[in-house]
């Protein structure tokens, strides 16, 4: 029902696009479901998450903080260019302590590694700022123990963070990216997506991870990818369908 116009602020005054909110100066611990300590599901535009202590949490997708969710519809294409999803625009995460959290996966994540122990920024977290955070001692059974950008988000910024002693490990599948992981979210194959009956099939090309990501001036130290590659930084499926559209 939102129209992306000024009328939204009159008709829906709680719309975060018009009235940004913040989560500031709190402690989150002992959570054990969903997004872990903090989860922004969708349409949480310009939310500010700052000066919090997120420690000792566990979750199926992330242990500490989750922005968005991994399962999204296919994006819109203008010409040959993928358009931004705009699910959580302008979220700013800064000066948080995210320590000793765990992501353990579920039916979605146990065999498809894509969960950060610390912080996961999912598809549509456009123009996010993630800076001056302390990300330490988080554990993931998937890719990217410390910080993950998963899926297509435009113009993200990961800068001036301390990302220390995080670990990705799984006894049955390879897991990559101990510190930071930037991962494309591969959809099911076209035949499966268009089938009348829901079914599993081999993944198709990813939509990529989106344009304009900046990773700058971070301290990435002591992180491990126990059964994969990229102990500090992992870039995976960052290109995808845009290559097929521009041969």
Short mmCIF file of C-alpha atoms in Angstrom, two decimals:
data_model
loop_
_atom_site.label_atom_id
_atom_site.label_comp_id
_atom_site.label_asym_id
_atom_site.label_seq_id
_atom_site.Cartn_x
_atom_site.Cartn_y
_atom_site.Cartn_z
CA UNK A 1 0.00 0.00 0.00
CA UNK A 2 3.00 2.34 0.28
CA UNK A 3 3.48 4.61 -2.72
CA UNK A 4 7.00 6.00 -2.14
CA UNK A 5 5.52 9.50 -2.08
CA UNK A 6 4.98 12.18 0.56
CA UNK A 7 1.44 10.85 1.04
CA UNK A 8 2.89 7.85 2.87
CA UNK A 9 3.96 10.07 5.77
CA UNK A 10 0.41 11.37 6.19
CA UNK A 11 -1.46 8.12 5.67
CA UNK A 12 1.04 5.89 7.48
CA UNK A 13 2.84 8.03 10.10
CA UNK A 14 4.69 5.02 11.55
CA UNK A 15 6.44 4.43 8.22
CA UNK A 16 10.17 4.30 8.96
CA UNK A 17 10.92 6.12 5.71
CA UNK A 18 9.28 9.20 7.22
CA UNK A 19 10.06 8.60 10.91
CA UNK A 20 13.44 6.85 11.25
CA UNK A 21 13.97 4.97 14.51
CA UNK A 22 16.98 3.72 16.45
CA UNK A 23 18.10 0.91 18.71
CA UNK A 24 20.65 2.59 20.96
CA UNK A 25 22.52 1.81 24.17
CA UNK A 26 21.03 -1.61 24.95
CA UNK A 27 22.28 -5.11 25.72
CA UNK A 28 20.98 -8.22 23.95
CA UNK A 29 21.86 -11.70 25.18
CA UNK A 30 20.51 -15.28 25.40
CA UNK A 31 18.37 -15.07 22.26
CA UNK A 32 18.10 -18.37 20.40
CA UNK A 33 15.89 -17.99 17.32
CA UNK A 34 15.64 -16.31 13.93
CA UNK A 35 18.02 -13.40 13.59
CA UNK A 36 19.73 -13.81 16.94
CA UNK A 37 19.97 -10.70 19.10
CA UNK A 38 18.49 -8.09 16.70
CA UNK A 39 16.54 -8.72 13.49
CA UNK A 40 15.25 -6.06 11.09
CA UNK A 41 12.88 -7.96 8.83
CA UNK A 42 11.85 -5.45 6.15
CA UNK A 43 10.98 -1.80 5.39
CA UNK A 44 13.13 -0.65 8.32
CA UNK A 45 14.49 2.32 6.40
CA UNK A 46 17.13 4.53 8.03
CA UNK A 47 17.09 2.62 11.31
CA UNK A 48 20.17 3.34 13.40
CA UNK A 49 21.66 0.52 15.49
CA UNK A 50 24.34 2.03 17.71
CA UNK A 51 26.17 1.69 21.03
CA UNK A 52 24.75 -1.76 21.81
CA UNK A 53 26.27 -4.88 23.32
CA UNK A 54 25.11 -8.01 21.49
CA UNK A 55 26.69 -11.06 23.09
CA UNK A 56 25.97 -14.71 23.78
CA UNK A 57 23.12 -15.05 21.27
CA UNK A 58 22.40 -17.80 18.75
CA UNK A 59 20.16 -17.98 15.71
CA UNK A 60 19.31 -19.93 12.60
CA UNK A 61 20.49 -17.23 10.19
CA UNK A 62 22.69 -15.01 12.37
CA UNK A 63 23.75 -14.99 15.97
CA UNK A 64 24.12 -11.25 16.51
CA UNK A 65 22.36 -8.86 14.08
CA UNK A 66 20.36 -9.59 10.93
CA UNK A 67 19.19 -6.95 8.45
CA UNK A 68 16.63 -8.39 6.02
CA UNK A 69 16.10 -12.05 5.17
CA UNK A 70 17.76 -14.43 2.72
CA UNK A 71 14.74 -15.62 0.75
CA UNK A 72 13.50 -12.89 -1.61
CA UNK A 73 11.69 -12.67 -4.93
CA UNK A 74 13.64 -12.12 -8.14
CA UNK A 75 14.65 -8.52 -8.75
CA UNK A 76 13.60 -6.04 -11.42
CA UNK A 77 15.75 -5.56 -14.53
CA UNK A 78 15.91 -2.28 -16.45
CA UNK A 79 17.54 -3.03 -19.78
CA UNK A 80 20.38 -5.29 -18.67
CA UNK A 81 20.86 -3.74 -15.21
CA UNK A 82 19.57 -5.24 -11.98
CA UNK A 83 17.67 -2.64 -9.94
CA UNK A 84 18.05 -2.13 -6.20
CA UNK A 85 15.52 -3.99 -4.05
CA UNK A 86 15.07 -1.27 -1.42
CA UNK A 87 13.89 -3.49 1.43
CA UNK A 88 15.94 -1.79 4.19
CA UNK A 89 17.43 1.45 2.87
CA UNK A 90 20.06 3.49 4.69
CA UNK A 91 20.43 1.34 7.80
CA UNK A 92 23.38 2.57 9.90
CA UNK A 93 25.13 0.17 12.28
CA UNK A 94 27.95 1.72 14.30
CA UNK A 95 29.81 1.49 17.61
CA UNK A 96 28.30 -1.88 18.54
CA UNK A 97 30.07 -4.70 20.36
CA UNK A 98 29.05 -8.02 18.76
CA UNK A 99 30.80 -10.86 20.59
CA UNK A 100 30.51 -14.61 21.16
CA UNK A 101 27.38 -15.16 19.07
CA UNK A 102 26.66 -18.29 17.02
CA UNK A 103 24.69 -19.13 13.89
CA UNK A 104 23.80 -22.80 13.71
CA UNK A 105 21.53 -23.00 10.64
CA UNK A 106 18.25 -24.78 9.99
CA UNK A 107 16.68 -26.55 7.02
CA UNK A 108 17.64 -23.49 4.94
CA UNK A 109 21.18 -22.95 6.21
CA UNK A 110 22.48 -26.34 7.30
CA UNK A 111 23.47 -27.43 3.78
CA UNK A 112 23.57 -24.00 2.14
CA UNK A 113 26.12 -21.96 4.07
CA UNK A 114 25.10 -18.33 4.24
CA UNK A 115 24.86 -17.37 7.89
CA UNK A 116 27.14 -15.07 9.90
CA UNK A 117 27.78 -15.64 13.55
CA UNK A 118 28.08 -11.87 14.03
CA UNK A 119 26.20 -9.69 11.51
CA UNK A 120 24.36 -10.53 8.27
CA UNK A 121 23.17 -7.87 5.80
CA UNK A 122 20.74 -9.49 3.38
CA UNK A 123 19.35 -8.56 -0.04
CA UNK A 124 17.94 -5.04 -0.23
CA UNK A 125 20.06 -3.47 2.53
CA UNK A 126 20.86 -0.66 0.11
CA UNK A 127 23.13 2.23 1.13
CA UNK A 128 23.89 0.65 4.48
CA UNK A 129 26.74 1.92 6.67
CA UNK A 130 28.56 -0.58 8.89
CA UNK A 131 31.37 1.14 10.71
CA UNK A 132 33.26 1.45 14.02
CA UNK A 133 31.96 -1.89 15.30
CA UNK A 134 33.79 -4.46 17.42
CA UNK A 135 33.09 -7.95 15.98
CA UNK A 136 34.92 -10.57 18.04
CA UNK A 137 34.73 -14.28 18.82
CA UNK A 138 31.66 -15.17 16.77
CA UNK A 139 31.10 -18.68 15.40
CA UNK A 140 29.24 -19.75 12.24
CA UNK A 141 28.30 -23.11 10.77
CA UNK A 142 28.06 -21.30 7.41
CA UNK A 143 30.04 -18.75 5.43
CA UNK A 144 31.36 -15.59 7.06
CA UNK A 145 31.66 -15.89 10.81
CA UNK A 146 32.11 -12.19 11.50
CA UNK A 147 30.22 -10.09 8.91
CA UNK A 148 28.32 -11.17 5.79
CA UNK A 149 26.73 -9.21 2.98
CA UNK A 150 24.44 -11.84 1.50
CA UNK A 151 22.63 -11.18 -1.76
CA UNK A 152 22.13 -8.05 -3.84
CA UNK A 153 22.57 -4.75 -1.96
CA UNK A 154 23.66 -1.50 -3.58
CA UNK A 155 26.30 0.90 -2.24
CA UNK A 156 27.12 -0.73 1.07
CA UNK A 157 30.00 0.50 3.22
CA UNK A 158 32.01 -1.65 5.67
CA UNK A 159 34.71 0.52 7.19
CA UNK A 160 36.75 1.20 10.33
CA UNK A 161 35.65 -1.98 12.10
CA UNK A 162 37.65 -4.39 14.25
CA UNK A 163 36.86 -7.95 13.11
CA UNK A 164 38.79 -10.32 15.35
CA UNK A 165 39.01 -14.07 16.11
CA UNK A 166 35.81 -15.14 14.39
CA UNK A 167 35.51 -18.71 13.10
CA UNK A 168 33.48 -20.45 10.38
CA UNK A 169 33.44 -24.22 10.69
CA UNK A 170 31.26 -27.17 9.72
CA UNK A 171 32.11 -30.89 9.92
CA UNK A 172 30.21 -31.84 6.74
CA UNK A 173 30.45 -28.99 4.20
CA UNK A 174 33.09 -26.38 3.25
CA UNK A 175 32.58 -23.00 4.89
CA UNK A 176 34.39 -19.87 3.78
CA UNK A 177 35.18 -16.39 5.07
CA UNK A 178 36.21 -16.25 8.69
CA UNK A 179 36.15 -12.45 8.97
CA UNK A 180 34.11 -10.85 6.17
CA UNK A 181 32.20 -12.69 3.43
CA UNK A 182 30.46 -11.04 0.46
CA UNK A 183 28.18 -13.68 -1.03
CA UNK A 184 25.82 -13.81 -3.99
CA UNK A 185 22.52 -15.57 -3.29
CA UNK A 186 22.03 -18.18 -5.98
CA UNK A 187 18.36 -18.89 -6.79
CA UNK A 188 16.90 -22.19 -7.87
CA UNK A 189 17.10 -22.97 -11.58
CA UNK A 190 14.59 -21.29 -13.92
CA UNK A 191 12.69 -24.52 -14.53
CA UNK A 192 12.17 -24.98 -10.81
CA UNK A 193 11.07 -21.40 -10.21
CA UNK A 194 8.43 -21.67 -12.94
CA UNK A 195 7.20 -25.13 -12.00
CA UNK A 196 3.63 -25.59 -10.81
CA UNK A 197 4.87 -27.83 -7.99
CA UNK A 198 7.64 -26.57 -5.70
CA UNK A 199 10.77 -28.66 -6.17
CA UNK A 200 14.48 -28.50 -5.59
CA UNK A 201 17.00 -28.38 -8.39
CA UNK A 202 20.51 -27.21 -9.10
CA UNK A 203 21.18 -23.51 -8.40
CA UNK A 204 21.18 -21.07 -11.31
CA UNK A 205 23.37 -17.98 -11.63
CA UNK A 206 23.42 -15.58 -8.71
CA UNK A 207 22.09 -12.04 -9.11
CA UNK A 208 25.45 -10.96 -7.77
CA UNK A 209 26.13 -8.83 -4.74
CA UNK A 210 25.31 -5.40 -6.16
CA UNK A 211 27.32 -2.33 -7.15
CA UNK A 212 29.28 0.17 -5.11
CA UNK A 213 30.39 -1.88 -2.09
CA UNK A 214 33.29 -0.28 -0.19
CA UNK A 215 35.37 -2.27 2.32
CA UNK A 216 37.91 0.12 3.82
CA UNK A 217 40.20 0.58 6.83
CA UNK A 218 39.10 -2.48 8.82
CA UNK A 219 41.30 -4.45 11.22
CA UNK A 220 40.78 -8.09 10.19
CA UNK A 221 42.90 -10.28 12.44
CA UNK A 222 42.94 -13.84 13.80
CA UNK A 223 39.86 -15.09 11.90
CA UNK A 224 39.67 -18.64 10.53
CA UNK A 225 37.74 -20.52 7.85
CA UNK A 226 38.24 -24.01 9.24
CA UNK A 227 37.05 -26.02 6.24
CA UNK A 228 37.17 -23.48 3.41
CA UNK A 229 38.95 -20.47 1.98
CA UNK A 230 39.27 -16.80 2.91
CA UNK A 231 40.12 -16.76 6.58
CA UNK A 232 40.02 -12.96 6.54
CA UNK A 233 37.95 -11.93 3.49
CA UNK A 234 35.90 -14.03 1.07
CA UNK A 235 34.25 -12.78 -2.15
CA UNK A 236 31.91 -15.43 -3.58
CA UNK A 237 29.49 -15.27 -6.54
CA UNK A 238 29.81 -11.50 -6.63
CA UNK A 239 29.00 -11.59 -10.36
CA UNK A 240 26.13 -13.47 -11.91
CA UNK A 241 23.19 -12.82 -14.18
CA UNK A 242 24.47 -9.38 -15.25
CA UNK A 243 27.34 -11.18 -17.03
CA UNK A 244 24.90 -13.39 -18.91
CA UNK A 245 22.90 -10.31 -19.93
CA UNK A 246 26.05 -8.53 -21.18
CA UNK A 247 28.11 -11.24 -22.97
#
